[in-house]
Short mmCIF file of C-alpha atoms in Angstrom, two decimals:
data_model
loop_
_atom_site.label_atom_id
_atom_site.label_comp_id
_atom_site.label_asym_id
_atom_site.label_seq_id
_atom_site.Cartn_x
_atom_site.Cartn_y
_atom_site.Cartn_z
CA MET A 1 71.52 120.46 77.71
CA ASN A 2 74.01 120.28 74.83
CA ARG A 3 76.30 117.38 75.80
CA ILE A 4 79.10 118.21 73.36
CA LYS A 5 79.19 121.81 74.60
CA LEU A 6 79.14 120.53 78.20
CA ILE A 7 82.12 118.23 77.57
CA TYR A 8 83.98 121.09 75.89
CA ALA A 9 83.21 123.52 78.76
CA SER A 10 84.16 120.94 81.40
CA ALA A 11 87.42 120.05 79.66
CA TRP A 12 88.54 123.68 79.39
CA ALA A 13 87.39 124.42 82.96
CA ALA A 14 89.34 121.40 84.25
CA THR A 15 92.38 122.59 82.27
CA ALA A 16 92.00 126.03 83.88
CA SER A 17 91.82 124.35 87.28
CA VAL A 18 95.05 122.39 86.61
CA VAL A 19 96.87 125.54 85.44
CA PHE A 20 95.57 127.45 88.47
CA VAL A 21 96.77 124.81 90.96
CA VAL A 22 100.23 124.55 89.36
CA PHE A 23 100.68 128.33 89.09
CA VAL A 24 99.41 129.17 92.58
CA THR A 25 101.45 126.37 94.16
CA ILE A 26 104.73 127.33 92.51
CA TYR A 27 104.18 131.08 93.00
CA GLY A 28 103.33 130.44 96.66
CA GLU A 29 106.73 128.81 97.18
CA PHE A 30 108.46 131.98 95.97
CA SER A 31 106.20 134.46 97.74
CA ALA A 32 105.68 133.96 101.46
CA PRO A 33 103.14 136.83 101.71
CA PHE A 34 101.04 135.22 98.96
CA LYS A 35 101.15 131.80 100.67
CA ASN A 36 100.27 133.44 103.99
CA TRP A 37 97.35 135.22 102.32
CA LEU A 38 96.12 131.88 100.95
CA ALA A 39 96.41 130.37 104.43
CA ALA A 40 94.61 133.32 106.03
CA LEU A 41 91.57 132.93 103.76
CA SER A 42 90.55 129.52 105.11
CA GLY A 43 93.04 128.67 107.84
CA HIS A 44 95.27 126.56 105.56
CA HIS A 45 96.81 127.26 102.15
CA TRP A 46 95.81 123.79 100.87
CA THR A 47 92.16 124.28 101.83
CA THR A 48 92.08 127.63 100.04
CA LYS A 49 93.66 126.13 96.91
CA SER A 50 91.17 123.24 96.99
CA VAL A 51 88.13 125.49 97.37
CA LEU A 52 89.36 127.96 94.73
CA SER A 53 90.15 125.16 92.25
CA VAL A 54 86.59 123.83 92.58
CA LEU A 55 85.16 127.35 92.22
CA ILE A 56 87.32 128.01 89.16
CA TYR A 57 86.18 124.73 87.60
CA LEU A 58 82.48 125.45 88.23
CA LEU A 59 82.66 129.11 87.19
CA ALA A 60 84.75 128.48 84.08
CA ALA A 61 82.50 125.60 83.01
CA GLY A 62 79.39 127.75 83.50
CA ILE A 63 80.84 130.76 81.69
CA ILE A 64 82.21 128.75 78.73
CA TYR A 65 78.93 126.87 78.42
CA ALA A 66 76.94 130.13 78.47
CA VAL A 67 79.23 132.10 76.19
CA ARG A 68 79.77 129.54 73.43
CA LYS A 69 76.72 129.28 71.21
CA GLU A 70 77.83 126.24 69.27
CA VAL A 71 80.75 123.84 69.72
CA ALA A 72 81.90 121.65 66.87
CA PRO A 73 82.56 117.99 67.83
CA GLU A 74 86.14 118.40 66.65
CA GLU A 75 86.65 121.27 69.15
CA ALA A 76 85.30 119.16 72.00
CA LYS A 77 87.54 116.26 70.97
CA ARG A 78 90.58 118.57 70.94
CA SER A 79 89.64 119.98 74.38
CA LEU A 80 89.84 116.44 75.83
CA GLU A 81 93.27 115.97 74.26
CA TYR A 82 94.46 119.33 75.66
CA LEU A 83 93.18 118.38 79.13
CA PHE A 84 95.05 115.05 78.94
CA TRP A 85 98.33 116.85 78.22
CA ALA A 86 97.63 119.63 80.75
CA VAL A 87 97.33 116.98 83.48
CA ILE A 88 100.56 115.26 82.46
CA ILE A 89 102.48 118.52 82.14
CA GLY A 90 100.97 119.85 85.40
CA THR A 91 101.91 116.68 87.28
CA LEU A 92 105.47 116.70 85.91
CA ALA A 93 105.77 120.45 86.58
CA LEU A 94 104.86 120.00 90.25
CA LEU A 95 107.13 116.99 90.69
CA GLY A 96 109.97 118.69 88.82
CA PHE A 97 109.54 121.95 90.71
CA PHE A 98 109.55 120.39 94.18
CA THR A 99 112.53 118.20 93.25
CA ALA A 100 114.49 121.21 92.00
CA HIS A 101 113.35 123.27 95.00
CA TYR A 102 114.58 120.58 97.39
CA ALA A 103 117.88 120.33 95.49
CA GLY A 104 118.32 124.07 95.89
CA VAL A 105 118.07 124.87 92.19
CA PHE A 106 115.33 127.48 92.88
CA MET B 1 80.33 108.96 115.20
CA ILE B 2 82.22 112.17 114.29
CA GLU B 3 84.80 111.27 116.92
CA LEU B 4 85.29 107.86 115.31
CA LEU B 5 85.52 109.29 111.78
CA THR B 6 88.13 111.86 112.82
CA TYR B 7 90.27 109.30 114.69
CA LYS B 8 93.66 109.39 112.91
CA PRO B 9 93.98 105.72 111.82
CA VAL B 10 90.33 105.72 110.69
CA LEU B 11 90.90 108.87 108.61
CA ILE B 12 93.95 107.34 106.92
CA GLY B 13 91.97 104.15 106.29
CA LEU B 14 89.07 106.13 104.80
CA HIS B 15 91.46 108.20 102.65
CA LEU B 16 93.12 105.07 101.29
CA GLY B 17 89.96 102.97 101.04
CA PHE B 18 87.99 105.61 99.13
CA ALA B 19 90.97 106.23 96.84
CA VAL B 20 91.09 102.49 96.04
CA LEU B 21 87.36 102.65 95.21
CA GLY B 22 88.01 105.67 92.97
CA ILE B 23 90.82 103.87 91.13
CA ASP B 24 88.72 100.70 90.81
CA GLY B 25 85.79 102.69 89.42
CA PHE B 26 87.92 104.28 86.72
CA VAL B 27 89.72 101.03 85.82
CA TRP B 28 86.30 99.37 85.55
CA LEU B 29 85.02 102.27 83.39
CA MET B 30 88.08 101.98 81.14
CA GLY B 31 87.40 98.24 80.74
CA GLU B 32 83.78 98.96 79.74
CA LEU B 33 84.92 101.56 77.21
CA LEU B 34 87.50 99.20 75.74
CA SER B 35 84.89 96.45 75.34
CA SER B 36 82.96 98.76 73.02
CA PRO B 37 80.05 99.45 73.11
CA GLY B 38 80.22 98.64 76.85
CA ASN B 39 77.33 98.10 79.23
CA LYS B 40 75.71 101.49 79.96
CA VAL B 41 74.34 100.49 83.37
CA ARG B 42 77.70 99.15 84.52
CA MET B 43 79.41 102.27 83.15
CA LYS B 44 77.15 104.44 85.31
CA TYR B 45 77.93 102.37 88.41
CA ALA B 46 81.66 102.49 87.65
CA SER B 47 81.53 106.27 87.14
CA TRP B 48 79.65 106.93 90.36
CA ILE B 49 81.96 104.67 92.34
CA GLY B 50 84.98 106.36 90.76
CA ILE B 51 83.91 109.96 91.33
CA SER B 52 82.45 109.34 94.81
CA GLY B 53 85.59 107.44 95.80
CA PHE B 54 87.94 110.26 94.79
CA ALA B 55 85.68 112.95 96.31
CA LEU B 56 85.43 111.16 99.67
CA SER B 57 89.14 110.33 99.65
CA TRP B 58 89.87 114.01 99.06
CA LEU B 59 87.69 115.00 102.05
CA ALA B 60 89.12 112.37 104.43
CA GLY B 61 92.72 112.95 103.30
CA GLY B 62 92.29 116.71 103.31
CA TYR B 63 90.94 116.73 106.85
CA TYR B 64 93.83 114.52 108.04
CA TYR B 65 96.38 116.68 106.20
CA VAL B 66 95.08 120.00 107.52
CA VAL B 67 94.42 118.91 111.11
CA TYR B 68 97.13 116.33 111.87
CA TYR B 69 99.83 116.01 109.20
CA GLY B 70 101.53 119.39 109.67
CA THR B 71 101.91 119.10 113.42
CA LEU B 72 102.33 115.34 113.94
CA VAL B 73 103.81 113.74 110.81
CA LYS B 74 105.70 116.43 108.90
CA PRO B 75 108.23 117.16 111.72
CA VAL B 76 108.99 113.43 112.05
CA ILE B 77 109.65 113.04 108.31
CA LYS B 78 111.70 116.24 108.09
CA SER B 79 113.98 115.17 110.93
CA GLY B 80 114.19 111.56 109.74
CA LEU B 81 116.16 109.61 107.15
CA ALA B 82 114.09 110.77 104.18
CA PRO B 83 113.16 114.45 104.51
CA TRP B 84 112.70 114.54 100.73
CA ALA B 85 109.57 112.42 101.23
CA HIS B 86 107.85 115.53 102.56
CA ALA B 87 109.67 118.17 100.52
CA ILE B 88 109.12 116.45 97.17
CA VAL B 89 106.60 113.61 97.43
CA MET B 90 104.07 115.08 99.88
CA GLU B 91 104.25 118.58 98.43
CA ALA B 92 103.58 117.24 94.92
CA LYS B 93 100.94 114.71 96.06
CA GLU B 94 98.82 117.16 98.02
CA HIS B 95 98.58 119.47 95.00
CA ILE B 96 98.14 116.84 92.26
CA PHE B 97 95.21 115.45 94.26
CA ILE B 98 93.41 118.81 93.95
CA PHE B 99 92.95 118.56 90.21
CA ILE B 100 91.86 114.91 90.00
CA LEU B 101 88.15 115.59 90.55
CA PRO B 102 87.54 118.11 87.72
CA VAL B 103 89.44 115.81 85.35
CA ALA B 104 87.46 112.78 86.56
CA ILE B 105 84.14 114.59 86.07
CA THR B 106 85.13 115.60 82.53
CA ALA B 107 86.19 112.03 81.71
CA VAL B 108 82.84 110.72 82.98
CA LEU B 109 80.85 113.33 81.00
CA ALA B 110 82.58 112.11 77.83
CA ALA B 111 82.32 108.41 78.74
CA LEU B 112 78.61 108.49 79.62
CA ALA B 113 77.45 110.45 76.59
CA ASN B 114 74.84 108.54 74.61
CA ASP B 115 75.85 106.59 71.51
CA ASP B 116 74.76 109.30 69.07
CA ILE B 117 76.81 111.97 70.82
CA ARG B 118 79.82 109.66 71.14
CA ALA B 119 79.63 108.85 67.44
CA LYS B 120 79.36 112.54 66.58
CA LEU B 121 82.20 113.44 68.95
CA GLY B 122 84.49 110.72 67.60
CA ALA B 123 86.63 110.96 70.73
CA GLY B 124 86.63 107.32 71.85
CA LYS B 125 90.41 107.18 72.08
CA GLU B 126 90.68 110.54 73.90
CA THR B 127 88.00 109.48 76.40
CA ILE B 128 89.72 106.16 77.16
CA LYS B 129 93.05 107.97 77.57
CA LEU B 130 91.53 110.45 80.02
CA VAL B 131 89.73 107.76 82.03
CA GLY B 132 92.97 105.74 82.14
CA LEU B 133 94.92 108.83 83.19
CA VAL B 134 92.61 109.40 86.17
CA ALA B 135 93.13 105.79 87.29
CA ALA B 136 96.90 106.09 86.74
CA LEU B 137 97.08 109.33 88.72
CA GLY B 138 95.21 107.63 91.55
CA LEU B 139 97.74 104.78 91.53
CA ILE B 140 100.71 107.17 91.44
CA ILE B 141 99.25 109.16 94.33
CA GLY B 142 98.77 105.88 96.22
CA ALA B 143 102.43 105.00 95.70
CA MET B 144 103.39 108.48 96.91
CA GLY B 145 101.27 107.95 100.02
CA PHE B 146 103.15 104.72 100.69
CA ILE B 147 106.50 106.55 100.46
CA ILE B 148 105.28 109.25 102.87
CA SER B 149 104.01 106.66 105.38
CA ALA B 150 107.25 104.71 105.14
CA ALA B 151 109.30 107.88 105.66
CA ALA B 152 107.27 108.71 108.76
CA ARG B 153 108.05 105.24 110.15
CA TRP B 154 111.76 105.55 109.30
CA GLY B 155 111.84 108.91 111.01
CA ALA B 156 110.24 107.70 114.22
#
């Protein structure tokens, strides 16, 4: 197994998972039917988001690893940096959104 | 046994206890990475403790959240002195927790790469930052959990 390619695939898959959770969570607050659909899939919207985020991580990692023939070390290094910022931005986006939502901005 | 594990105070204790193990594992891993080259055996132990801790905390906390929180705790907080503790802190916490594990696994993949790969990758700083971020997120989520518990007590 190519470790550099694995790190690259995992970093992008984790970034996809962060983006998915943030997007689905915020969209769900604006669309009751969508949130209800998420809840109907597993019995609770949070359980569905959790399961889907894991599936997205595993699928994206597998696909990226299979599709990319070669990954330069510099690309893998950058993917770790992008993941770092995706987590910070995702965390702040969720905190900011729920604060604004509570304050009645949205 | 299942009855004991799903007892509410036990679930909260498991959620918190495993999260503390997860945070400790990643702080330990960060220490090993900072003391370059770090002890490989200890790094593996730290990584396994970290990832297992966060995974088990997710399961225990998730079960508590889905089965008990919405019906027993949320109404108390929402009608109490700090309804924002649910609307902001809990809502953000429950979703931030979801993406910890994929990030933690990625950080461990980079941290546990052999010396040749790590030298080729040249991402020592990025790896340490990511490992530290996982530990920091765990601590922030812990603080959020404290706020939620306190709000539930104030609302009682």
